[in-house]
Coordinates of N, CA and C in Angstrom, one line a residue:
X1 N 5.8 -0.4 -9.2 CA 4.9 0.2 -8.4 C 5.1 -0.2 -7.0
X2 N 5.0 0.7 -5.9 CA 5.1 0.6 -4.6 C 3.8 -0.2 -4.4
X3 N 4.2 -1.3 -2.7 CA 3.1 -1.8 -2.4 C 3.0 -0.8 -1.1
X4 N 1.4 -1.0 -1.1 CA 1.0 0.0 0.6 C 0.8 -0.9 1.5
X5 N 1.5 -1.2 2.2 CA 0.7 -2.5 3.2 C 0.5 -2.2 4.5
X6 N -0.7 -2.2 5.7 CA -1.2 -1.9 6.5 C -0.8 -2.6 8.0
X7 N 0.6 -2.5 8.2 CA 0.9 -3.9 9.6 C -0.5 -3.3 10.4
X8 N -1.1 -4.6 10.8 CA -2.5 -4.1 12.0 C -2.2 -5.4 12.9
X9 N -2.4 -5.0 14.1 CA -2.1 -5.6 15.4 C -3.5 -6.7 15.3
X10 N -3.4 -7.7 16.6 CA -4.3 -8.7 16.5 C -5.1 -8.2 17.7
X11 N -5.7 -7.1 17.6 CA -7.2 -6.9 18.0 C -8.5 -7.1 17.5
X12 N -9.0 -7.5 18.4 CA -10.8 -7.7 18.0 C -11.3 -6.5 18.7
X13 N -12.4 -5.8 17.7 CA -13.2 -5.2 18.9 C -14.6 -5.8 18.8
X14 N -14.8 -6.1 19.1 CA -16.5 -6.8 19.4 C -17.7 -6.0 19.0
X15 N -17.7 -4.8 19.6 CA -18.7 -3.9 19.5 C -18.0 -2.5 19.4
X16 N -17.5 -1.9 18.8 CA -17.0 -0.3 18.8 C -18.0 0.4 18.7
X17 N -18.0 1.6 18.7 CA -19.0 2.6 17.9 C -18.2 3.6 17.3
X18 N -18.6 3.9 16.4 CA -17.9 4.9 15.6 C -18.4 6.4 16.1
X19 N -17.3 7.3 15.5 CA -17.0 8.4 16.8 C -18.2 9.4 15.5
X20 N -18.6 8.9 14.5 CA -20.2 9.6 13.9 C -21.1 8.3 14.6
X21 N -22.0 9.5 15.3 CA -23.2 8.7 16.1 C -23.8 8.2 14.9
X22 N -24.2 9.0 13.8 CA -25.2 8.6 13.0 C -25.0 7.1 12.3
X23 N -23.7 6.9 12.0 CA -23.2 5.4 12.0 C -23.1 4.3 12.8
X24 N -24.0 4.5 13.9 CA -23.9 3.8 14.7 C -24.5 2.7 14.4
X25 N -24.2 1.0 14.9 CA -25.0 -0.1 14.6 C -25.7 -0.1 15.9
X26 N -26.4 -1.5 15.7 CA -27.3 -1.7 17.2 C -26.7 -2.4 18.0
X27 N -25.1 -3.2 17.1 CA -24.7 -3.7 18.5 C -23.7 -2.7 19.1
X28 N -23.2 -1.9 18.9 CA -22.1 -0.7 19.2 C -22.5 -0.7 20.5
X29 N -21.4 -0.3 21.4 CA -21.5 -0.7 22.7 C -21.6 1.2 23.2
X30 N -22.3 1.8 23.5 CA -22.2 3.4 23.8 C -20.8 3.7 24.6
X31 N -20.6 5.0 24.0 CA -19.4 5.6 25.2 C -18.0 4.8 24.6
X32 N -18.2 3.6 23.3 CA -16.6 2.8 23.3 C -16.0 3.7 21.9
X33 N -14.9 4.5 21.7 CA -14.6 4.8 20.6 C -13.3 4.5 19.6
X34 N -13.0 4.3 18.4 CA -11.8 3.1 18.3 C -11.2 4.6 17.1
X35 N -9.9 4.9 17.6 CA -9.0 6.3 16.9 C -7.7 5.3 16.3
X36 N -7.7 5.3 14.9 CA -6.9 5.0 13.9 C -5.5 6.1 14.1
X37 N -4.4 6.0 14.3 CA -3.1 7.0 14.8 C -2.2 6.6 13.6
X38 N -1.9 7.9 12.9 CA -0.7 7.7 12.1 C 0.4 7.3 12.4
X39 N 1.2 6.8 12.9 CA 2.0 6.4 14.2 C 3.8 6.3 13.3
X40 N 3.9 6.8 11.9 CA 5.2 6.2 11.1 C 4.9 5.7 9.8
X41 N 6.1 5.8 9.1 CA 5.7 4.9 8.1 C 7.1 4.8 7.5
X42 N 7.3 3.8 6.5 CA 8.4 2.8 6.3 C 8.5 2.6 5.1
X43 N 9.8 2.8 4.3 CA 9.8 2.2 2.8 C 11.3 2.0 3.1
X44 N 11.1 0.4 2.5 CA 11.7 -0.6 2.1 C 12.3 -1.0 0.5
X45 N 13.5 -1.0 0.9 CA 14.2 -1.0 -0.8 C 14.2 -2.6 -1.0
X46 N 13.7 -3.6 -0.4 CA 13.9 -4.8 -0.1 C 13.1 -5.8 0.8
X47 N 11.7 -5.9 0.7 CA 10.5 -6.6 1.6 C 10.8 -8.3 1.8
X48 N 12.4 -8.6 1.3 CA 12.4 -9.9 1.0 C 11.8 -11.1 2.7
X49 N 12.6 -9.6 4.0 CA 12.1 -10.5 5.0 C 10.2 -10.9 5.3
X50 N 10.0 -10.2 4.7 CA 8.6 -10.2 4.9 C 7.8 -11.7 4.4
X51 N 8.4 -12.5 3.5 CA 8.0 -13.5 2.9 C 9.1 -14.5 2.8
X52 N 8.2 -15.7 3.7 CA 9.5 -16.6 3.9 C 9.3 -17.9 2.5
X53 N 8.9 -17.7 1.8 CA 9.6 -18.2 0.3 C 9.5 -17.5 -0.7
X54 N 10.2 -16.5 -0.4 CA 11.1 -15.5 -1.1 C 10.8 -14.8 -2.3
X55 N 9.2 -14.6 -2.5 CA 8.1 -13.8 -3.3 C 9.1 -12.6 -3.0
X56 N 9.2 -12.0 -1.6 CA 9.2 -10.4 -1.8 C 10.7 -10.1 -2.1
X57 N 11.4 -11.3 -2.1 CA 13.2 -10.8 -2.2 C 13.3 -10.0 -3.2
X58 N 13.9 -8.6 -3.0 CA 13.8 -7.7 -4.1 C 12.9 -6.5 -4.4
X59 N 11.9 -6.9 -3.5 CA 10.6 -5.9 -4.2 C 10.1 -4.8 -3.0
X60 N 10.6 -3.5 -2.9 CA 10.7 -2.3 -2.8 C 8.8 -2.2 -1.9
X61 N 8.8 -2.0 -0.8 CA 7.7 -1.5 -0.2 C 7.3 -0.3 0.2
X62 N 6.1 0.1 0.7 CA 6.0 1.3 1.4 C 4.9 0.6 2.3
X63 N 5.3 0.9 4.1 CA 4.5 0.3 4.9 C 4.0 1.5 5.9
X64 N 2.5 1.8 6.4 CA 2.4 2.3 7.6 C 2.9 1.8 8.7
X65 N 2.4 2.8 9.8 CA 2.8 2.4 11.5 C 1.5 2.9 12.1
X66 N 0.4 1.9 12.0 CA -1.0 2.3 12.7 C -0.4 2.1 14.3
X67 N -1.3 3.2 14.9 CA -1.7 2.8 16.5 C -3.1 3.0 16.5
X68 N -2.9 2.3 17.3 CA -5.0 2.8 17.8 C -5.1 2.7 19.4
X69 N -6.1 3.8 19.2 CA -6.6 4.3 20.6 C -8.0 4.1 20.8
X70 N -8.4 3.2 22.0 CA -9.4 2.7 22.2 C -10.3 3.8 23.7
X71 N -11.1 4.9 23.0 CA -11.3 5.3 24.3 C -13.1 4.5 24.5
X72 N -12.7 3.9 26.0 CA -13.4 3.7 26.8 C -14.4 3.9 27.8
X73 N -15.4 4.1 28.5 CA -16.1 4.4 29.3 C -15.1 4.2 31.4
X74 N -14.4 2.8 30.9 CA -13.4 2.4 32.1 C -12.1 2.9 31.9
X75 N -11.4 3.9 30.6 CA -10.4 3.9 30.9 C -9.6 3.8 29.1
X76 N -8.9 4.0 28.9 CA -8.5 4.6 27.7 C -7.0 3.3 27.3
X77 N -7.4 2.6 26.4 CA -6.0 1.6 25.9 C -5.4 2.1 24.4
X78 N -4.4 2.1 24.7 CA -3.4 3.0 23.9 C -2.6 1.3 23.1
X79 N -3.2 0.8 21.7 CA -2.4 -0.5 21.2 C -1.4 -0.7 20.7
X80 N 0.0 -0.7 20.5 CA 1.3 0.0 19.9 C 1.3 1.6 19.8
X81 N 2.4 1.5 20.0 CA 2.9 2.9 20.3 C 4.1 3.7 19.0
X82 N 3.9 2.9 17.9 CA 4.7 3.1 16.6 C 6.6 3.2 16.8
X83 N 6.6 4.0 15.6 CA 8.1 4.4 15.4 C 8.2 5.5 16.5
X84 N 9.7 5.4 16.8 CA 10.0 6.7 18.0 C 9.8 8.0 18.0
X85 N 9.1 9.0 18.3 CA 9.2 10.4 18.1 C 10.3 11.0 17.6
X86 N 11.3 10.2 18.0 CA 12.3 11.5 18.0 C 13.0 11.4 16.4
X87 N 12.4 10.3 15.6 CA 12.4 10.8 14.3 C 11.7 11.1 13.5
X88 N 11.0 12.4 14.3 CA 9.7 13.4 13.9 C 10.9 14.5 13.7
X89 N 11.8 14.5 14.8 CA 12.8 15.8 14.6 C 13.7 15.5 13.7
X90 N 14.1 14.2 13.0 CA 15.1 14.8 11.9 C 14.8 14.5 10.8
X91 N 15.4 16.0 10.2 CA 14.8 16.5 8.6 C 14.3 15.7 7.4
X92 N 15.5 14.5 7.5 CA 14.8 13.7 6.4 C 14.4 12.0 7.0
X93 N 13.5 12.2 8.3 CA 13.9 10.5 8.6 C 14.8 10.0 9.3
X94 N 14.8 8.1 9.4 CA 16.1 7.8 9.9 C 16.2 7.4 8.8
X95 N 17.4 7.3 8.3 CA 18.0 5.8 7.2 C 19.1 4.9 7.9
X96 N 19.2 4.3 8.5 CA 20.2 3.0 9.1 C 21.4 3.1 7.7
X97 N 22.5 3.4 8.5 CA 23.4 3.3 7.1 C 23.4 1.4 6.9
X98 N 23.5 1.4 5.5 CA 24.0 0.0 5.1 C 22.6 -0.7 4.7
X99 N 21.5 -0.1 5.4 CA 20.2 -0.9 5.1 C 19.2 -0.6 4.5
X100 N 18.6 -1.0 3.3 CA 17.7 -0.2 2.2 C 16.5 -0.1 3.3
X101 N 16.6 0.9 3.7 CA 15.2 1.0 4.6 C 15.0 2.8 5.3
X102 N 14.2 3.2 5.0 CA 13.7 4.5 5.5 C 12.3 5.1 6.5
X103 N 13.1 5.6 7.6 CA 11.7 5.1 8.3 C 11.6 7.1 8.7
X104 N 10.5 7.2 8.5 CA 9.6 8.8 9.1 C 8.4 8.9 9.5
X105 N 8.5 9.9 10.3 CA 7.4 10.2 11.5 C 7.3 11.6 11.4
X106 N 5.9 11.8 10.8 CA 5.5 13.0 10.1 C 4.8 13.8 11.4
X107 N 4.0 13.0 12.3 CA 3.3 13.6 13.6 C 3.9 12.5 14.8
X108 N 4.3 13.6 15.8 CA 4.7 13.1 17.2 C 3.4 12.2 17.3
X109 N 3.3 11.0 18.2 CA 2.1 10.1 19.1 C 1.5 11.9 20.1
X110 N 2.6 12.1 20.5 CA 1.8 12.9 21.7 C 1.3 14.1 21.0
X111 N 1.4 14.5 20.1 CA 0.9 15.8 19.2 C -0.6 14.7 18.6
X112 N -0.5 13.6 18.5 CA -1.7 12.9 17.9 C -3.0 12.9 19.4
X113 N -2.2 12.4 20.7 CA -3.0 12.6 21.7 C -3.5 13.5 22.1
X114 N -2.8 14.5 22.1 CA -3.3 16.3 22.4 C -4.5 16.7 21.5
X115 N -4.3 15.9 20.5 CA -5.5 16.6 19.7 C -6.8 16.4 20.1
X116 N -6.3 15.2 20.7 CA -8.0 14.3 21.5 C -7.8 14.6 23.1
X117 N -7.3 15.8 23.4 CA -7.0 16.4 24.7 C -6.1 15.6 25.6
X118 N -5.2 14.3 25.4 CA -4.7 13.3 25.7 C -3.4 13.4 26.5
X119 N -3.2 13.2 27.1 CA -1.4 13.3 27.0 C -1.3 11.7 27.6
X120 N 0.4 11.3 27.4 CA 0.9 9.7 28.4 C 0.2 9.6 29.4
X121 N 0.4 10.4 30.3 CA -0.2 10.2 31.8 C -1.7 10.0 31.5
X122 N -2.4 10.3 30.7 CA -4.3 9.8 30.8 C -4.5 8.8 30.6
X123 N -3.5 7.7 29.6 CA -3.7 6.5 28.6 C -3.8 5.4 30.2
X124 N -5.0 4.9 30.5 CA -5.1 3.9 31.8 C -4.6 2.7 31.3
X125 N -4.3 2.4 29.8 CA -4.1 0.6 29.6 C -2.9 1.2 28.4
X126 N -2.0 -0.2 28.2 CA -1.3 0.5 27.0 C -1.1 -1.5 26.3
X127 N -0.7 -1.8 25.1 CA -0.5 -3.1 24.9 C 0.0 -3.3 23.9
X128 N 0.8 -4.3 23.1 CA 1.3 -4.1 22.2 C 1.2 -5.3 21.4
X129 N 1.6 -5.5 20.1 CA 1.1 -6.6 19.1 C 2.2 -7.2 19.3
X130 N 3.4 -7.0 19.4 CA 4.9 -7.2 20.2 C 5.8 -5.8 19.6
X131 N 6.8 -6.2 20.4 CA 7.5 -5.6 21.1 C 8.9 -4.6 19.7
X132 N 9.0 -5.2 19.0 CA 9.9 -4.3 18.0 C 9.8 -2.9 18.0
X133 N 10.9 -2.1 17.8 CA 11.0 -0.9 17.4 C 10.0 0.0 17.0
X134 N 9.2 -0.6 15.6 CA 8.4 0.1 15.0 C 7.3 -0.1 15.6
X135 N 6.3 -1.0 16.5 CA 5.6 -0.8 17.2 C 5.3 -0.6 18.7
X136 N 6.8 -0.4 19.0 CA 6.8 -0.1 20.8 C 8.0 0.9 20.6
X137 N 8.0 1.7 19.9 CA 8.9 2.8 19.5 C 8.8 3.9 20.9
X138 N 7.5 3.8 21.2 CA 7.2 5.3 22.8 C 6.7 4.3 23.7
X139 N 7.3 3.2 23.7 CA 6.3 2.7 24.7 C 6.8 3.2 25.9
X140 N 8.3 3.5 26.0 CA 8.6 4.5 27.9 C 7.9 5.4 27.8
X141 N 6.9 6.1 27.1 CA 6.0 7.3 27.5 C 5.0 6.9 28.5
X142 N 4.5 5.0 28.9 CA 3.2 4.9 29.2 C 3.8 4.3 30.0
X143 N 4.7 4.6 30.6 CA 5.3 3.6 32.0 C 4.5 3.6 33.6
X144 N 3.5 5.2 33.3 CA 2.3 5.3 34.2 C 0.7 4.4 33.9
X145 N 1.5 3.9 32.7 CA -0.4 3.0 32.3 C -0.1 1.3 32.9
X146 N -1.0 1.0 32.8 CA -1.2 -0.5 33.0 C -0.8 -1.6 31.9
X147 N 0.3 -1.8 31.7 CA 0.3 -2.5 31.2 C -0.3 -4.0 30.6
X148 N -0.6 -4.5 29.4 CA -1.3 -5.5 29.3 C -0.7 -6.3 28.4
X149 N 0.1 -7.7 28.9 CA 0.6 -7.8 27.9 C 0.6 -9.9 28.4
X150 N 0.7 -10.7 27.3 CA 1.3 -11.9 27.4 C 2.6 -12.5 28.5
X151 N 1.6 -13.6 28.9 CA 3.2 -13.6 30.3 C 4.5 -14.3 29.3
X152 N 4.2 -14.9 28.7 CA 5.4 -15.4 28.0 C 6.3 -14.0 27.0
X153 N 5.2 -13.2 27.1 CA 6.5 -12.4 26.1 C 6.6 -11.0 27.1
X154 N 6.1 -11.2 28.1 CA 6.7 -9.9 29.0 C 7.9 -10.8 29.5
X155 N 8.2 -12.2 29.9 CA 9.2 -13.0 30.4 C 10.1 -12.9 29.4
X156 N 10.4 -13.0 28.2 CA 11.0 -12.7 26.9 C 11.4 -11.2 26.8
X157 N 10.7 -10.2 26.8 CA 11.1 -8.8 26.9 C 12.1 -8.5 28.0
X158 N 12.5 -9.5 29.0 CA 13.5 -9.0 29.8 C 14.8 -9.6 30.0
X159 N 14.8 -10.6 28.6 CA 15.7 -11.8 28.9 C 17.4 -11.3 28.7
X160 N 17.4 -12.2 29.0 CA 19.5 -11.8 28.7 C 19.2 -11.6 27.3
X161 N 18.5 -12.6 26.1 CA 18.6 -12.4 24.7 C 18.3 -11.3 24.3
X162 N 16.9 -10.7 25.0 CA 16.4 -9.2 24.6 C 17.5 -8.2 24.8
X163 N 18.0 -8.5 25.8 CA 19.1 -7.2 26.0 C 20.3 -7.2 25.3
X164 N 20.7 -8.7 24.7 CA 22.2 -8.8 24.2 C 21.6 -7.9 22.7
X165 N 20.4 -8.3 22.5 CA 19.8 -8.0 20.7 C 19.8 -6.6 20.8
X166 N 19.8 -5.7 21.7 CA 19.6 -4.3 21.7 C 18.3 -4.2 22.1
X167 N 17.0 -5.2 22.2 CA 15.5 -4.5 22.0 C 15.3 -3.9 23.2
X168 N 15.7 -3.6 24.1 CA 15.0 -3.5 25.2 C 15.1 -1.9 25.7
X169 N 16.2 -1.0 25.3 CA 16.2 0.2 25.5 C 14.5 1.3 25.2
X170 N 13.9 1.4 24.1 CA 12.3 1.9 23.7 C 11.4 1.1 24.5
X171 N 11.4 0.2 25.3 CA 10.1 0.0 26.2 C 10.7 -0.7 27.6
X172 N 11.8 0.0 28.1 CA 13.2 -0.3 29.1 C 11.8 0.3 30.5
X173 N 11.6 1.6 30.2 CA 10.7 1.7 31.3 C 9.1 0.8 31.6
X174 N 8.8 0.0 31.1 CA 8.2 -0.5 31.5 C 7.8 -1.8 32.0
X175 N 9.2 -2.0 32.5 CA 9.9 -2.9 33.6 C 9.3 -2.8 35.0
X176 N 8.8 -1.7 35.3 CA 8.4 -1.5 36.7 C 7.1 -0.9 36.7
X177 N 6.4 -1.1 35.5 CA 4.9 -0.3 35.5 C 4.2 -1.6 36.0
X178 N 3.0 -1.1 36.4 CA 2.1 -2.3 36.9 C 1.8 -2.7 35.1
X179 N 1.5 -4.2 35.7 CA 1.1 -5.0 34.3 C 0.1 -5.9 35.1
X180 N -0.8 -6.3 33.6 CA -1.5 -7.1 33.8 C -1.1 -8.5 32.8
X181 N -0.5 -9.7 33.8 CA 0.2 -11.2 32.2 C -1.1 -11.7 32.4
X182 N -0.9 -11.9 30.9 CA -2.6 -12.7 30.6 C -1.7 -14.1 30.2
X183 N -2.2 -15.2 31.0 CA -1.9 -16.5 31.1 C -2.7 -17.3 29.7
X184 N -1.9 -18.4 29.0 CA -2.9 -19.0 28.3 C -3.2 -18.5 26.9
X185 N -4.1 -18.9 26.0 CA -4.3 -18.7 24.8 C -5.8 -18.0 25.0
X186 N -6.1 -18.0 26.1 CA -7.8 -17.5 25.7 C -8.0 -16.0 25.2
X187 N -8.6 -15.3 24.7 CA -8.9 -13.8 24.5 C -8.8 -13.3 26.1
X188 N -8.3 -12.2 26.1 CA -8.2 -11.4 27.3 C -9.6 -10.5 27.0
X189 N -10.9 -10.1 28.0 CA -11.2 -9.4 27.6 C -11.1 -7.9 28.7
X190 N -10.3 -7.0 28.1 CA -9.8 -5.9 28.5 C -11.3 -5.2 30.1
X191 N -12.2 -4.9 29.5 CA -13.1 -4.1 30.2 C -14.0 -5.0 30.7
X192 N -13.9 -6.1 30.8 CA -15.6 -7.1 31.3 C -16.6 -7.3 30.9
X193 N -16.5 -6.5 29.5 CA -18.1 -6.1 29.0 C -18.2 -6.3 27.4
X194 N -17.0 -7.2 26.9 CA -16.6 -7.9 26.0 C -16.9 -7.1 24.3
X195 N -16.7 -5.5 24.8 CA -16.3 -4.4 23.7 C -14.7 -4.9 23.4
X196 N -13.5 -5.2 24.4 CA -12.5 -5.2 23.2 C -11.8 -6.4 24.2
X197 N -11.4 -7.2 22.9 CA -10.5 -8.5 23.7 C -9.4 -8.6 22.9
X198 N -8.2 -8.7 23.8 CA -6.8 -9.0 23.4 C -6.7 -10.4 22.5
X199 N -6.3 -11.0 21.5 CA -6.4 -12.3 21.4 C -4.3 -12.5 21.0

């Protein structure tokens, strides 16, 4: 039997409100709304990397590619950016020759934003859980957003290593976007008003 496993980024939201008013709590912060994004999804002939004493060597996965979109009252943060679009266009997926691994993308990100009237250019904040393929797959679409991201691993995203490794091509444009490096281990909190904090 396949396992489903849910990669989720290390966000807190403090107070969301859910986008049914009638579900609302008392502490839900008004105006803040949190959009779950199909963003990819992943099956694995082989999860061995996944567990480093070697439970999963062998055992065949099926993983999503959540994004989430955090709209705002200050401004809209877009949190990983999934698998790339552009293997929404081919027919069966990508398969990497040589590698038990199959990755598909059933809905473009930007066909997911449109639906919420969105396009790249609206998203004001964009951030990422880090930086790999499968979750900064579009991140050059948000090279107009603000980026928010850890100073040690924006210093790392541009290193000689990043580039010898190949990572750096899927989020290459956001080299020159304004950023915001959050110094330190403390929670960042995004809006001031401690609805959503980076930790």
């Amino acid at each position: 039997m396949k396992t489903l496993r849910l990669w989720s980024a290390c966000l807190a939201l403090t107070a969301c409100a859910s986008t049914n008013p009638a579900s609302r709590t008392s502490t839900a912060a008004p105006g803040v709304k949190l959009y779950a994004i199909h963003c990819g999804r992943v099956e694995l002939g082989d999860s061995g990397f996944m567990a480093d004493d070697g439970s999963m060597k062998g055992v065949p996965a099926e993983t999503v590619v959540p994004c989430y979109l955090i709209r705002h009252p200050k401004g809209d943060l877009l949190w990983d950016s999934g698998l790339s679009e552009s293997i929404a266009d081919m027919p069966d997926g990508m398969r990497p020759q040589g590698q038990p691994v199959h990755f598909e993308v059933k809905k473009k990100l930007t066909t997911s934003l449109g639906e919420l009237g969105l396009s790249p250019a609206d998203i004001e904040f964009v951030s990422f859980s880090h930086l790999h393929f499968d979750h900064a797959g579009n991140a050059n679409l948000f090279a107009g957003s603000t980026w928010i991201v850890d100073a040690e691993e924006r210093d790392s995203a541009f290193s000689e290593q990043a580039h010898r490794r190949g990572e750096v091509p899927h989020y290459s444009a956001l080299e020159q976007a304004k950023t915001v490096r959050i110094e330190g281990d403390a929670p960042y909190d995004v809006f001031g008003d401690g609805t959503v904090s980076i930790h």
